[in-house]
């Protein structure tokens, strides 16, 4: 609940990526108001962890120790990301908190966290996945835009996207000449 009439609860989705960092910086520079309460929401993509090389190597063997070690590693990585983003809030002098949410899909977790925290807007980065990958896997930002009941700002880092596009184009040229 808002502690004052003028307070806005703003949800900023973070995943440890450059696009999430860009989104937080964009919010700070363009949208932030003095009384905003920011909730940094981290919703790990479990599919990434479950499809890691370590897991694939043990598909036929139930190795509890390895699974627990993977989960501990993932928790440490998440904790490090959360601390980095909390430090950014502190650096900008912005009040708020960090929240880690487990959900089958990150987009669902972000929308649910927004409802739970009475968010008035969501800020999310765009990772600039290629069209094919986005078609098959879906996009977290697409999901949030289509399922949120509050305004959603999707922040696109032109430099990051241009770099990925340039790399994809350059790789295509190398394949053609091979």
Coordinates of C-alpha atoms in Angstrom, one line a residue:
X1 CA 0.0 0.0 0.0
X2 CA 1.1 3.5 -0.7
X3 CA 2.3 5.4 2.4
X4 CA 1.4 8.8 1.1
X5 CA -1.2 10.1 -1.4
X6 CA 1.5 11.1 -3.9
X7 CA 3.5 7.9 -3.9
X8 CA 3.5 5.8 -7.0
X9 CA 4.6 2.2 -6.9
X10 CA 6.7 1.5 -10.0
X11 CA 7.7 -2.0 -11.0
X12 CA 11.1 -2.4 -12.8
X13 CA 11.7 -5.9 -14.2
X14 CA 15.3 -7.0 -13.8
X15 CA 17.1 -10.1 -15.0
X16 CA 20.8 -9.2 -14.7
X17 CA 21.1 -8.3 -18.4
X18 CA 22.3 -5.1 -20.0
X19 CA 18.8 -4.4 -21.2
X20 CA 17.5 -4.5 -17.6
X21 CA 20.2 -2.1 -16.5
X22 CA 19.3 0.1 -19.4
X23 CA 15.6 0.0 -18.4
X24 CA 16.4 1.0 -14.9
X25 CA 18.7 3.9 -16.0
X26 CA 16.0 5.0 -18.5
X27 CA 13.4 5.1 -15.8
X28 CA 15.7 7.1 -13.5
X29 CA 16.4 9.6 -16.2
X30 CA 13.0 10.0 -17.8
X31 CA 10.1 8.9 -15.6
X32 CA 11.2 8.9 -11.9
X33 CA 9.3 11.3 -9.6
X34 CA 10.4 12.2 -6.1
X35 CA 7.8 10.1 -4.2
X36 CA 8.1 7.0 -6.4
X37 CA 8.6 3.7 -4.5
X38 CA 10.4 1.3 -6.9
X39 CA 10.0 -2.5 -6.7
X40 CA 12.8 -4.2 -8.6
X41 CA 11.3 -7.6 -9.6
X42 CA 13.5 -10.5 -10.6
X43 CA 11.9 -13.5 -12.0
X44 CA 14.5 -16.1 -13.0
X45 CA 14.1 -18.1 -16.2
X46 CA 14.1 -21.7 -14.9
X47 CA 14.2 -23.1 -18.4
X48 CA 17.7 -21.6 -18.9
X49 CA 18.9 -23.4 -15.7
X50 CA 17.2 -26.7 -16.6
X51 CA 18.7 -26.7 -20.1
X52 CA 22.2 -25.9 -19.0
X53 CA 25.1 -28.2 -20.1
X54 CA 25.6 -29.5 -16.6
X55 CA 22.0 -30.8 -16.4
X56 CA 22.0 -32.2 -20.0
X57 CA 25.1 -34.3 -19.1
X58 CA 23.1 -36.1 -16.3
X59 CA 19.7 -36.6 -17.9
X60 CA 19.7 -40.3 -17.2
X61 CA 21.2 -40.1 -13.7
X62 CA 19.3 -38.6 -10.8
X63 CA 22.1 -36.7 -9.0
X64 CA 20.7 -34.9 -6.1
X65 CA 24.1 -33.3 -5.1
X66 CA 24.6 -31.9 -8.6
X67 CA 21.0 -30.5 -8.7
X68 CA 21.4 -28.9 -5.3
X69 CA 24.8 -27.4 -6.3
X70 CA 23.2 -26.0 -9.5
X71 CA 20.3 -24.5 -7.4
X72 CA 22.9 -22.9 -5.0
X73 CA 24.9 -21.5 -7.9
X74 CA 21.7 -20.0 -9.4
X75 CA 20.7 -18.6 -6.0
X76 CA 24.1 -16.9 -5.7
X77 CA 23.9 -15.5 -9.2
X78 CA 20.4 -14.1 -8.5
X79 CA 21.5 -12.7 -5.1
X80 CA 24.5 -10.9 -6.9
X81 CA 22.1 -9.5 -9.5
X82 CA 19.6 -8.3 -6.9
X83 CA 22.4 -6.6 -4.8
X84 CA 23.8 -4.9 -8.0
X85 CA 20.4 -3.4 -8.8
X86 CA 19.6 -2.5 -5.2
X87 CA 22.9 -0.6 -5.1
X88 CA 21.9 1.3 -8.3
X89 CA 18.6 2.4 -6.6
X90 CA 20.6 3.6 -3.6
X91 CA 23.1 5.4 -5.9
X92 CA 20.2 7.3 -7.6
X93 CA 18.7 8.1 -4.1
X94 CA 15.5 6.2 -4.9
X95 CA 13.5 4.4 -2.3
X96 CA 12.3 0.9 -3.0
X97 CA 12.9 -2.8 -2.6
X98 CA 14.0 -5.8 -4.4
X99 CA 11.7 -8.8 -4.9
X100 CA 12.5 -12.2 -6.4
X101 CA 9.5 -14.1 -7.8
X102 CA 9.3 -17.7 -8.9
X103 CA 6.9 -18.4 -11.8
X104 CA 6.7 -20.8 -14.6
X105 CA 7.2 -17.9 -17.0
X106 CA 9.0 -14.6 -16.2
X107 CA 6.2 -12.5 -17.7
X108 CA 3.6 -14.1 -15.5
X109 CA 5.8 -13.5 -12.4
X110 CA 6.3 -9.8 -13.3
X111 CA 2.5 -9.2 -13.9
X112 CA 1.6 -11.0 -10.6
X113 CA 4.3 -9.0 -8.7
X114 CA 2.8 -5.8 -10.1
X115 CA -0.6 -6.8 -8.9
X116 CA 0.7 -7.9 -5.4
X117 CA 2.7 -4.6 -5.0
X118 CA -0.1 -2.4 -6.4
X119 CA 2.1 -1.2 -9.2
X120 CA 1.0 1.7 -11.3
X121 CA 3.4 1.1 -14.2
X122 CA 6.0 -1.5 -15.3
X123 CA 9.4 -0.7 -16.8
X124 CA 11.0 -3.6 -18.7
X125 CA 14.0 -3.9 -21.0
X126 CA 13.9 -5.5 -24.4
X127 CA 16.6 -8.0 -25.1
X128 CA 16.2 -7.8 -28.8
X129 CA 15.9 -11.5 -29.6
X130 CA 15.8 -12.3 -33.2
X131 CA 12.4 -12.7 -34.8
X132 CA 12.7 -16.5 -35.1
X133 CA 13.7 -17.0 -31.4
X134 CA 10.9 -14.6 -30.2
X135 CA 8.3 -16.5 -32.3
X136 CA 9.2 -19.8 -30.8
X137 CA 10.0 -18.8 -27.3
X138 CA 7.8 -15.8 -26.8
X139 CA 9.0 -12.5 -25.4
X140 CA 8.8 -11.6 -21.8
X141 CA 8.1 -8.0 -22.7
X142 CA 5.4 -9.0 -25.2
X143 CA 3.7 -11.1 -22.5
X144 CA 3.8 -8.3 -20.0
X145 CA 2.5 -5.7 -22.5
X146 CA -0.5 -8.0 -23.4
X147 CA -1.4 -9.1 -19.8
X148 CA -0.6 -6.1 -17.6
X149 CA -3.5 -3.9 -16.4
X150 CA -1.2 -0.9 -16.0
X151 CA 1.0 1.0 -18.5
X152 CA 4.2 -0.8 -19.6
X153 CA 7.3 1.0 -20.8
X154 CA 9.5 -1.3 -22.9
X155 CA 12.9 0.2 -23.1
X156 CA 15.0 -0.6 -26.1
X157 CA 18.7 0.2 -26.0
X158 CA 19.5 1.3 -29.6
X159 CA 23.2 0.6 -29.2
X160 CA 22.7 -2.9 -27.8
X161 CA 20.2 -3.8 -30.5
X162 CA 22.3 -2.2 -33.3
X163 CA 25.3 -4.3 -32.1
X164 CA 23.3 -7.6 -32.1
X165 CA 21.8 -6.7 -35.5
X166 CA 25.3 -5.9 -36.9
X167 CA 26.7 -9.2 -35.5
X168 CA 23.8 -11.2 -37.0
X169 CA 24.3 -9.5 -40.4
X170 CA 28.1 -10.0 -40.2
X171 CA 27.7 -13.7 -39.3
X172 CA 25.3 -14.1 -42.3
X173 CA 28.0 -12.7 -44.6
X174 CA 30.6 -15.1 -43.3
X175 CA 28.3 -18.0 -43.9
X176 CA 27.6 -16.9 -47.4
X177 CA 31.3 -16.6 -48.3
X178 CA 32.2 -19.9 -46.7

